[in-house]
Amino acid sequence: MSLYITELGEFGLIERIQEGCLVEPKRVIKGIGDDAAVLPYHPGYLLLVSTDMLVENIHFTCETATPWEIGYKAVAVNVSDIAAMAGVPGEIVISIGLPPQAKVEFVDELYQGIKECCRSFGINIIGGDTVASPKAIVINITILGKVETEKVLYRSTARPGDLLLVTGDLGGSAAGLDLLLDPRPLNAELANQLKKRHLRPLPRVKEARVATEIPGLTAADDISDGLATEIREVAKASNVGALIYAERIPLSPGLKEVAEVYGKSPLDYALFGGEDFELLWTCRPEAAERISQEVKRVCGTPVTVIGEIVPPEEGLKLLYQGQKIPLPAGGYNHFKP
Amino acid sequence: MSLYITELGEFGLIERIQEGCLVEPKRVIKGIGDDAAVLPYHPGYLLLVSTDMLVENIHFTCETATPWEIGYKAVAVNVSDIAAMAGVPGEIVISIGLPPQAKVEFVDELYQGIKECCRSFGINIIGGDTVASPKAIVINITILGKVETEKVLYRSTARPGDLLLVTGDLGGSAAGLDLLLDPRPLNAELANQLKKRHLRPLPRVKEARVATEIPGLTAADDISDGLATEIREVAKASNVGALIYAERIPLSPGLKEVAEVYGKSPLDYALFGGEDFELLWTCRPEAAERISQEVKRVCGTPVTVIGEIVPPEEGLKLLYQGQKIPLPAGGYNHFKP
């Protein structure tokens, strides 16, 4: 009687691992279960810690991304975790596993991408590990960030009556991935824009810093595994339900054209596509307008109300063409076939 | 004209990567180039950060180590980096890449080993990432630790006239690895002891904490890639030379017997074997006696004088059978054929 991990899925596995992780719980403010762990830091500040592993042919392929793009994105996905907590990224350590036949040029370009993303966000590379990995390139980055004690945002603090907000637009990254993996004829400028969206995400650090200045923001998550999955995570962590206004979800420019070419629905891209690295926020209803205005004014990034938090017994629903339907499952889940 | 990374080797690659890593150098006390990075922390303390990636069939094999042992050691090697800086280990994040056909039992046992090592050193597991890695298991751990500002030990602060010290004994781990990879007849108890030495290293956290209380300790490194490599690293970082008294290097019990069985020299195991995870210290000559006595008294661990730091122009020498010979190259180096 032995189970395979595919039968548990990524999230089942994480739940199984969690028990007994804290031996000195007093030293930890938030452990496993949010975008970053939260520890005490110097007075007035919290230390944020997050880690992400990228494996060749799972998270990226050398056929569809340049070494520069792989490096850039490896940092960006970590920065997004700090943005989710409303923090400021600080330092990273990078472990990299490379096949012995890798070329020095490849490594140089990879690090140029890594360093470019670091420069954009004022991040220092303070250490790492460089090892042989004969069968696949593996990149692991751990990021440290900080946030003022009163500004940190968790997944678990959404309340019924809150509104659901998203920054920017959704679905573009998944559409870009389709264009990379299975190129089909499309306006070249549009195609490039969407591919860039997938390969060079822009973590919303500044947007979160602006929003967290405004009283009334209650919870946050970054949209890495798809909007539906992230709403599910916030709802589970906060013990609430959610009603999502399907027609109000901001779709990435060109998403309808791509969806038509690939015979998909734009809403599927936006709900389940993943890797947009936008932020999902919840806020008290009276704060929504001001948050949107301020983020738009300072950063130029639109913020859209896409739903509301409801009591847990109402579950997760999508308001679609006037009907409330259960939020379909979907989104990226490692190990789940 | 393109180079392969094997032509640069691990250390050449690290040097190549280093440029431009610090964009906000004022925030960093020590970046790349020691066992852990050092950052400011709360008043009186420094934050230590280190990361290690372990790849299946490079750092471990499922044929020679149980999942428990793989997990235990993955934590221990990180703890040893904190011990090298004379710090106290604190929190870890764990990224793990697993083939979809991995069994839940395997993951359970792996985490039992991880958690056992964490419990021994009071370490909290505060987060991680769990991803698919079809071709090889990959484990990356990043550890945070702390150390009092006045107690931190670097690689780069050894001075001519200092003595070289090591904790415990050397060569046992490499001998244990030979016994695991190519079993040959040997006293069973001895064989098990050496195999355990390889599979379940004991990082010298307590020893370093005791030693760093005593004035006169000047530099430190943990012995992960072999004594010769670590002395080379300390000498390079400190811009000094070293003279190693070959006959005084403390050999692990049973090393001579194993060396005979495998047709090797016990000294080769001790100098080039690696993974002993003992500590290499340098100290002012007048402090050596007291450091040895205190560490022995409090921890029961012997500390042995094995050489001295000399001016850089004298280079790295081994005093062997009354002759000073250049320290041979050797030790583990990823990518170097």
XYZ file of C-alpha atoms in Angstrom:
674
model
C 0.000 0.000 0.000
C 2.153 2.875 -1.079
C 0.863 6.120 -2.533
C 2.580 8.031 -5.309
C 2.970 11.758 -4.832
C 0.894 12.357 -7.969
C -2.060 11.008 -5.988
C -1.606 13.680 -3.317
C -0.732 16.573 -5.616
C 1.458 19.517 -4.686
C -0.912 20.974 -2.114
C -1.653 17.623 -0.454
C 2.078 17.053 -0.188
C 2.659 20.451 1.408
C -0.042 19.772 3.998
C 1.553 16.436 4.800
C 4.965 18.030 5.284
C 3.788 20.845 7.568
C 3.490 18.984 10.841
C 6.427 19.432 13.182
C 8.104 22.149 11.133
C 8.293 24.602 14.012
C 10.425 23.549 16.956
C 10.819 27.088 18.294
C 7.509 28.676 17.271
C 8.096 31.818 19.316
C 10.775 32.873 16.828
C 8.368 32.754 13.858
C 5.531 35.152 13.028
C 4.372 33.270 9.918
C 5.783 29.968 8.683
C 4.617 27.787 5.783
C 1.406 28.905 4.101
C 1.855 32.390 2.685
C 3.879 33.896 -0.153
C 6.773 34.488 2.225
C 7.641 33.514 5.769
C 7.662 36.347 8.293
C 10.222 36.705 11.101
C 11.006 39.438 13.599
C 13.682 41.834 12.327
C 15.093 45.083 13.632
C 12.626 47.274 15.540
C 9.620 48.323 13.436
C 10.349 45.860 10.646
C 9.627 42.265 9.716
C 11.981 40.013 7.745
C 10.380 38.239 4.773
C 11.820 35.008 3.325
C 10.686 33.159 0.225
C 12.196 30.530 -2.059
C 11.437 29.213 -5.551
C 12.924 26.357 -7.510
C 12.841 26.358 -11.309
C 13.543 23.142 -13.188
C 14.366 22.971 -16.907
C 11.515 21.609 -19.036
C 9.071 22.087 -16.156
C 9.280 25.821 -15.514
C 11.216 26.863 -18.599
C 12.769 25.427 -21.737
C 15.876 26.590 -23.520
C 13.893 26.348 -26.762
C 11.411 29.084 -25.838
C 13.438 31.319 -23.532
C 16.898 32.837 -23.832
C 19.330 32.343 -20.927
C 18.846 36.051 -20.149
C 15.078 35.588 -19.911
C 15.422 32.478 -17.735
C 17.665 34.381 -15.323
C 15.504 37.482 -15.275
C 12.327 35.525 -14.544
C 13.957 33.373 -11.855
C 14.501 36.550 -9.851
C 11.167 38.140 -10.794
C 9.052 35.273 -9.447
C 10.761 35.663 -6.079
C 10.331 39.423 -6.085
C 6.621 38.891 -6.684
C 6.378 36.906 -3.433
C 7.811 39.865 -1.540
C 5.393 42.207 -3.364
C 2.504 39.992 -2.225
C 3.474 40.690 1.395
C 3.733 44.440 0.572
C 7.483 44.255 1.263
C 10.633 45.673 -0.251
C 12.966 43.076 -1.794
C 16.460 43.026 -0.329
C 18.975 40.244 -0.864
C 19.033 36.933 -2.740
C 21.103 33.760 -2.721
C 21.161 31.704 -5.926
C 21.811 27.987 -6.258
C 22.341 26.745 -9.738
C 22.699 23.208 -11.032
C 24.261 22.987 -14.493
C 25.117 20.126 -16.819
C 28.899 19.887 -17.248
C 28.435 20.462 -20.994
C 26.893 23.902 -20.368
C 28.707 26.729 -22.074
C 30.203 29.649 -20.210
C 28.273 31.963 -22.559
C 25.025 30.436 -21.339
C 25.949 31.091 -17.714
C 27.116 34.628 -18.525
C 23.802 35.468 -20.218
C 21.784 33.816 -17.472
C 23.548 35.983 -14.878
C 23.085 39.082 -17.031
C 19.327 38.454 -16.830
C 19.539 37.742 -13.107
C 21.516 40.929 -12.495
C 19.247 43.062 -14.664
C 16.223 42.071 -12.587
C 18.235 42.612 -9.400
C 19.254 46.102 -10.510
C 15.619 47.032 -11.295
C 14.570 46.188 -7.767
C 17.694 47.192 -5.824
C 18.531 43.588 -4.917
C 21.985 42.382 -3.814
C 23.191 38.884 -4.735
C 24.955 37.827 -1.548
C 25.740 34.172 -2.085
C 24.858 30.901 -3.695
C 25.889 27.425 -4.626
C 27.096 26.185 -8.007
C 26.814 22.453 -8.597
C 26.706 19.862 -11.347
C 23.232 18.728 -12.417
C 23.752 16.462 -15.431
C 20.152 16.009 -16.545
C 18.464 19.387 -16.166
C 19.308 22.961 -15.302
C 17.943 23.835 -11.862
C 17.818 27.335 -10.410
C 16.837 27.996 -6.832
C 16.582 31.502 -5.478
C 15.866 32.477 -1.901
C 14.914 36.087 -1.379
C 14.952 38.196 1.765
C 12.810 41.304 2.023
C 11.527 43.605 4.670
C 8.283 45.328 5.518
C 7.133 47.701 8.229
C 5.346 45.739 10.950
C 2.076 47.581 10.391
C 2.131 47.275 6.595
C 2.563 43.532 6.066
C -0.228 41.795 4.133
C -1.186 38.149 4.622
C -3.372 35.761 2.675
C -5.311 34.859 5.759
C -6.879 38.180 6.729
C -9.669 38.705 4.165
C -13.102 39.319 5.721
C -16.654 38.964 4.427
C -17.731 42.250 2.914
C -14.275 42.994 1.523
C -13.895 43.625 -2.186
C -11.494 41.638 -4.401
C -9.070 43.702 -6.474
C -6.441 42.855 -9.066
C -3.624 44.944 -10.453
C -3.035 45.188 -14.208
C -4.570 42.557 -16.441
C -4.696 38.773 -16.579
C -4.245 35.907 -19.005
C -1.455 37.481 -21.044
C 1.292 35.252 -19.697
C -0.547 32.010 -20.494
C -1.429 33.304 -23.951
C 2.222 34.188 -24.470
C 3.188 30.658 -23.434
C 0.837 29.187 -26.064
C 2.450 31.421 -28.665
C 5.905 30.242 -27.565
C 5.124 26.530 -27.450
C 2.917 26.298 -30.533
C 3.424 29.398 -32.697
C 0.421 30.310 -34.855
C -0.117 33.277 -37.166
C -0.975 36.460 -35.270
C -0.157 40.137 -35.483
C 3.591 40.152 -34.765
C 3.574 43.102 -32.395
C 0.778 41.603 -30.330
C 2.464 38.198 -30.273
C 5.743 39.708 -29.102
C 4.009 41.693 -26.414
C 2.325 38.574 -25.005
C 5.466 36.463 -25.228
C 7.309 39.202 -23.362
C 4.549 39.136 -20.786
C 5.343 35.462 -20.185
C 9.117 35.759 -20.294
C 9.615 39.040 -18.519
C 6.986 39.526 -15.817
C 6.940 42.784 -13.876
C 6.455 42.136 -10.172
C 4.175 44.710 -8.578
C 6.424 45.884 -5.745
C 5.758 49.584 -6.150
C 2.000 49.077 -6.538
C 1.887 47.159 -3.255
C 3.958 49.787 -1.469
C 1.553 52.499 -2.618
C -1.566 50.485 -1.786
C -0.402 49.470 1.682
C -0.153 53.154 2.655
C -3.938 53.381 2.332
C -5.972 52.136 5.298
C -8.415 49.381 4.435
C -6.299 46.863 2.491
C -6.912 43.520 4.248
C -5.161 40.647 2.439
C -2.999 39.866 -0.589
C -1.564 37.147 -2.782
C 0.432 37.223 -5.979
C -1.080 35.580 -9.035
C 1.440 32.912 -9.937
C -0.756 29.811 -10.305
C -3.799 31.476 -11.885
C -6.454 33.786 -10.449
C -8.821 30.934 -9.517
C -6.139 29.106 -7.540
C -5.027 32.255 -5.737
C -8.583 33.208 -4.771
C -9.017 29.666 -3.497
C -5.855 30.044 -1.397
C -6.936 33.373 0.085
C -10.425 31.995 0.810
C -9.022 28.876 2.468
C -6.435 30.759 4.515
C -8.981 33.390 5.582
C -11.861 30.942 6.049
C -14.164 32.910 3.763
C -15.958 32.445 0.450
C -15.744 34.637 -2.632
C -17.945 35.762 -5.479
C -15.998 36.658 -8.638
C -17.562 38.890 -11.276
C -16.347 37.045 -14.371
C -17.107 39.883 -16.805
C -15.114 42.371 -14.755
C -11.838 40.449 -14.814
C -9.406 42.675 -16.749
C -8.189 40.700 -19.770
C -4.732 41.331 -21.208
C -4.708 43.239 -24.505
C -4.868 40.802 -27.419
C -6.170 37.974 -25.270
C -9.391 37.624 -27.284
C -7.458 37.348 -30.561
C -5.128 34.689 -29.167
C -8.001 32.778 -27.576
C -9.731 32.640 -30.963
C -6.595 31.377 -32.722
C -6.098 28.610 -30.131
C -9.793 27.755 -29.730
C -9.779 28.704 -26.058
C -11.784 31.099 -23.934
C -10.157 34.378 -22.839
C -11.690 33.850 -19.407
C -9.930 30.465 -19.085
C -6.616 32.137 -19.763
C -7.369 34.790 -17.154
C -8.721 32.445 -14.488
C -6.461 29.433 -14.871
C -3.495 30.527 -16.961
C -1.067 31.517 -14.241
C 2.278 33.348 -14.185
C 0.776 36.810 -14.646
C 2.455 37.903 -11.392
C -0.196 40.531 -10.812
C -1.424 41.058 -7.249
C -4.740 39.990 -5.801
C -5.870 42.205 -2.940
C -8.866 42.339 -0.661
C -9.954 45.592 0.939
C -12.768 47.177 2.912
C -15.327 48.392 0.345
C -14.862 52.070 1.231
C -11.105 51.846 0.472
C -11.325 50.377 -3.040
C -11.748 53.634 -4.911
C -8.827 55.327 -3.198
C -6.508 52.343 -3.660
C -7.311 52.216 -7.371
C -6.809 55.929 -7.812
C -3.546 56.121 -5.903
C -1.946 53.098 -7.584
C -3.014 54.396 -10.996
C -1.742 57.889 -10.215
C 1.654 56.856 -8.816
C 2.428 53.739 -10.867
C 0.193 54.061 -13.934
C -1.166 50.572 -13.202
C -4.934 50.025 -13.253
C -6.560 48.284 -10.273
C -9.925 46.616 -10.877
C -12.654 45.387 -8.530
C -13.375 41.803 -9.634
C -15.507 40.439 -6.841
C -16.293 40.328 -3.158
C -15.503 38.236 -0.117
C -18.545 36.403 1.286
C -19.120 34.200 4.346
C -17.477 30.776 4.105
C -20.772 28.893 3.750
C -21.398 30.630 0.428
C -18.275 29.006 -1.026
C -16.445 30.091 -4.150
C -18.687 31.260 -6.973
C -18.290 32.851 -10.349
C -20.950 35.351 -11.404
C -21.038 34.577 -15.109
C -23.715 35.820 -17.518
C -25.997 36.644 -14.608
C -25.669 33.169 -13.032
C -23.729 32.184 -9.931
C -21.823 29.021 -10.777
C -19.269 27.172 -8.608
C -15.721 28.313 -9.362
C -14.283 25.545 -11.533
C -11.073 23.859 -10.412
C -7.957 24.573 -12.444
C -4.628 26.304 -12.262
C -1.146 24.904 -12.033
C -0.469 22.131 -9.543
C 2.808 20.229 -9.606
C 2.407 16.413 -9.640
C -1.336 16.527 -10.364
C -1.776 14.774 -13.718
C 35.173 30.311 -29.517
C 32.986 29.161 -26.715
C 34.229 27.747 -23.447
C 32.536 24.927 -21.561
C 32.055 25.397 -17.844
C 34.194 22.309 -17.205
C 37.124 24.350 -18.498
C 36.556 27.006 -15.847
C 35.671 24.695 -12.963
C 33.401 25.587 -10.069
C 35.683 28.210 -8.571
C 36.451 29.882 -11.896
C 32.743 30.068 -12.549
C 32.048 31.647 -9.162
C 34.704 34.299 -9.791
C 33.165 35.055 -13.159
C 29.707 35.469 -11.635
C 30.779 37.779 -8.802
C 31.045 41.061 -10.660
C 28.053 43.342 -10.277
C 26.358 41.247 -7.595
C 26.061 44.124 -5.146
C 23.871 47.008 -6.260
C 23.388 48.359 -2.725
C 26.690 47.408 -1.074
C 25.995 49.454 2.048
C 23.348 46.898 3.050
C 25.813 43.975 2.985
C 28.609 43.208 5.452
C 29.890 40.124 3.595
C 28.562 38.853 0.258
C 29.838 35.984 -1.897
C 33.061 34.359 -0.694
C 32.563 32.962 2.785
C 30.578 30.072 4.246
C 27.608 32.381 4.774
C 26.689 35.911 3.771
C 26.551 38.433 6.602
C 23.925 41.173 6.902
C 23.042 43.677 9.616
C 20.345 42.344 11.952
C 18.841 43.626 15.176
C 21.218 45.593 17.396
C 24.237 43.548 18.529
C 23.621 40.739 16.044
C 24.434 39.820 12.471
C 22.184 37.798 10.172
C 23.876 34.858 8.441
C 22.542 33.371 5.187
C 23.776 30.295 3.365
C 22.364 27.985 0.715
C 23.231 24.502 -0.586
C 21.850 22.510 -3.480
C 22.019 18.715 -3.472
C 21.418 16.816 -6.706
C 20.679 13.088 -6.895
C 23.608 11.017 -8.187
C 25.972 13.954 -7.669
C 25.675 14.600 -3.931
C 23.783 11.467 -2.926
C 22.332 8.301 -4.378
C 19.232 6.450 -3.290
C 21.292 3.243 -3.467
C 23.692 4.211 -0.698
C 21.569 6.497 1.493
C 18.084 6.108 2.931
C 15.614 8.954 2.376
C 15.995 9.754 6.099
C 19.754 10.084 5.729
C 19.445 12.246 2.599
C 17.099 14.599 4.447
C 19.206 14.709 7.600
C 22.400 15.499 5.714
C 20.760 18.152 3.515
C 20.100 20.145 6.690
C 23.426 19.276 8.355
C 25.575 20.668 5.520
C 23.784 24.006 5.871
C 24.131 24.001 9.643
C 27.865 23.477 9.187
C 28.083 26.738 7.200
C 26.555 28.604 10.132
C 28.943 26.835 12.523
C 31.867 28.029 10.372
C 30.794 31.630 11.044
C 30.469 30.804 14.786
C 26.729 31.423 14.529
C 23.562 29.844 15.868
C 21.332 28.242 13.223
C 17.802 29.613 13.107
C 15.371 29.036 10.271
C 15.430 27.159 6.960
C 13.415 27.120 3.754
C 13.464 23.926 1.692
C 12.901 23.581 -2.033
C 12.457 20.083 -3.283
C 12.219 18.796 -6.828
C 10.739 15.298 -7.075
C 10.000 12.944 -9.963
C 6.217 12.418 -10.285
C 6.763 8.691 -9.686
C 8.220 9.360 -6.217
C 6.382 7.607 -3.427
C 4.776 9.438 -0.543
C 6.704 7.140 1.818
C 9.958 8.427 0.362
C 8.939 12.024 0.999
C 7.729 11.192 4.503
C 11.051 9.573 5.419
C 13.046 12.361 3.800
C 11.189 14.909 5.929
C 11.632 12.791 9.039
C 15.394 13.060 8.492
C 15.128 16.781 7.772
C 13.061 17.357 10.913
C 15.331 15.244 13.104
C 18.328 17.378 12.182
C 16.234 20.530 12.663
C 15.176 19.384 16.139
C 18.789 18.681 17.153
C 19.795 22.244 16.318
C 16.593 24.115 17.239
C 15.828 25.010 13.625
C 12.383 26.024 12.347
C 11.269 25.077 8.835
C 9.460 28.227 7.730
C 8.742 27.650 4.061
C 9.735 26.080 0.810
C 8.806 25.124 -2.679
C 7.696 21.726 -3.956
C 8.068 21.121 -7.665
C 8.285 18.372 -10.259
C 11.816 17.392 -11.323
C 11.405 14.364 -13.589
C 15.040 13.324 -13.970
C 16.633 13.743 -10.554
C 15.697 14.578 -6.999
C 16.972 18.052 -6.101
C 16.993 19.503 -2.597
C 17.895 23.108 -1.921
C 18.033 24.471 1.589
C 18.663 28.055 2.574
C 19.516 28.603 6.200
C 19.382 31.754 8.309
C 21.426 32.056 11.451
C 22.617 34.738 13.782
C 25.797 35.657 15.565
C 26.839 38.395 17.949
C 28.617 41.162 16.023
C 31.862 40.684 17.950
C 31.882 36.869 17.641
C 31.556 36.322 13.887
C 34.425 34.461 12.218
C 35.453 34.955 8.592
C 37.732 33.059 6.242
C 39.631 36.197 5.395
C 41.101 37.187 8.743
C 43.925 34.686 9.341
C 47.310 36.321 10.022
C 50.901 35.101 9.746
C 51.945 33.614 13.077
C 48.475 32.137 13.722
C 48.165 28.426 14.364
C 45.885 26.153 12.324
C 43.449 24.041 14.336
C 40.895 21.385 13.436
C 38.055 19.936 15.466
C 37.519 16.184 15.703
C 39.184 13.972 13.107
C 39.393 13.835 9.328
C 39.047 11.384 6.453
C 36.254 9.303 7.953
C 33.552 10.592 5.677
C 35.477 9.830 2.474
C 36.405 6.390 3.801
C 32.736 5.798 4.596
C 31.822 6.811 1.046
C 34.270 4.238 -0.380
C 32.659 1.599 1.834
C 29.199 2.623 0.585
C 30.068 2.754 -3.127
C 32.335 -0.286 -3.302
C 31.828 -2.473 -0.206
C 34.842 -4.554 0.776
C 35.379 -6.856 3.752
C 36.122 -4.922 6.935
C 35.228 -5.140 10.604
C 31.474 -4.533 10.540
C 31.364 -2.145 13.483
C 34.151 -0.025 12.056
C 32.548 -0.021 8.610
C 29.204 1.098 10.050
C 30.839 3.829 12.059
C 32.559 5.260 8.983
C 29.469 4.969 6.810
C 27.536 6.810 9.486
C 30.229 9.433 9.489
C 29.511 10.018 5.801
C 25.742 9.823 6.018
C 25.136 11.594 9.294
C 27.691 14.352 9.831
C 27.616 16.292 13.085
C 28.040 20.012 12.438
C 30.236 21.659 15.072
C 27.897 24.436 16.179
C 28.499 24.040 19.893
C 32.259 23.734 19.462
C 32.341 27.021 17.548
C 30.183 28.761 20.131
C 32.552 27.674 22.894
C 35.689 28.562 20.949
C 34.477 32.012 19.913
C 34.133 32.984 23.580
C 37.904 32.738 23.879
C 39.914 35.747 22.680
C 42.421 34.948 19.963
C 40.418 32.951 17.418
C 41.072 34.718 14.103
C 39.415 32.862 11.177
C 37.340 29.797 10.366
C 36.011 27.577 7.607
C 34.082 24.326 7.640
C 35.692 21.301 6.048
C 33.256 20.339 3.323
C 35.516 20.018 0.257
C 38.552 18.510 1.999
C 41.119 20.005 4.372
C 43.533 20.970 1.574
C 40.852 22.896 -0.317
C 39.641 24.680 2.792
C 43.152 25.722 3.831
C 43.654 26.994 0.290
C 40.426 29.027 0.605
C 41.399 30.540 3.945
C 44.890 31.332 2.658
C 43.534 32.950 -0.492
C 40.870 34.962 1.326
C 43.331 36.084 4.009
C 46.255 36.604 1.618
C 48.563 34.369 3.650
C 50.422 31.101 3.226
C 50.221 27.998 5.418
C 52.452 25.202 6.595
C 50.586 22.001 7.445
C 52.144 19.409 9.726
C 51.027 16.273 7.841
C 51.768 13.868 10.710
C 49.668 15.876 13.168
C 46.441 15.745 11.150
C 44.031 13.754 13.328
C 42.903 10.711 11.326
C 39.460 9.215 11.886
C 39.471 5.903 13.799
C 39.736 3.002 11.369
C 41.066 5.169 8.556
C 44.323 3.227 8.282
C 42.480 -0.090 7.971
C 40.173 1.251 5.265
C 43.044 2.890 3.401
C 44.849 -0.445 3.307
C 41.787 -2.279 1.993
C 41.293 0.306 -0.793
C 44.994 0.787 -1.558
C 44.890 4.455 -0.611
C 46.790 6.621 1.797
C 45.087 7.678 5.055
C 46.538 11.146 4.556
C 44.870 11.438 1.149
C 41.519 10.680 2.747
C 42.166 13.311 5.404
C 43.498 16.008 3.083
C 41.326 15.573 0.018
C 38.370 13.451 1.082
C 35.869 16.101 1.999
C 32.496 16.075 3.743
C 33.922 15.652 7.230
C 32.155 18.862 8.292
C 34.731 19.503 10.963
C 35.886 23.093 11.523
C 39.194 24.601 10.524
C 40.205 27.505 12.757
C 43.143 29.848 12.953
C 44.124 31.484 16.244
C 46.858 33.518 17.879
C 49.447 31.003 19.147
C 48.878 31.886 22.809
C 45.139 31.039 22.515
C 45.470 27.527 21.053
C 45.868 25.678 24.328
C 42.864 27.308 25.955
C 40.630 26.805 22.911
C 41.509 23.098 22.806
C 40.937 22.651 26.510
C 37.617 24.490 26.636
C 36.131 22.773 23.575
C 37.244 19.398 24.905
C 35.866 20.145 28.368
C 32.467 21.475 27.248
C 31.823 19.406 24.107
C 34.107 16.390 24.493
C 35.544 17.148 21.046
C 39.317 17.174 20.571
C 40.909 20.180 18.863
C 44.318 19.661 17.264
C 47.019 22.064 16.101
C 47.856 20.969 12.523
C 49.952 23.811 11.216
C 50.670 27.487 11.117
C 49.875 30.525 9.008
C 52.913 31.983 7.244
C 53.490 35.052 5.042
C 51.925 34.792 1.574
C 55.259 34.507 -0.221
C 55.905 31.194 1.536
C 52.867 29.660 -0.169
C 51.075 26.488 0.894
C 53.343 23.719 2.100
C 52.974 20.352 3.692
C 55.599 19.355 6.261
C 55.798 15.632 5.501
C 58.501 13.295 6.793
C 60.689 16.251 7.684
C 60.409 17.814 4.192
C 58.433 20.866 3.159
C 56.603 19.976 -0.055
C 54.074 22.087 -1.958
C 50.509 21.268 -0.900
C 49.175 19.056 -3.701
C 45.974 20.118 -5.455
C 42.867 18.011 -4.799
C 39.492 18.153 -3.158
C 36.042 18.315 -4.640
C 35.367 20.778 -7.414
C 32.129 20.628 -9.398
C 32.638 20.609 -13.199
C 36.367 19.949 -12.996
C 36.911 16.620 -14.776
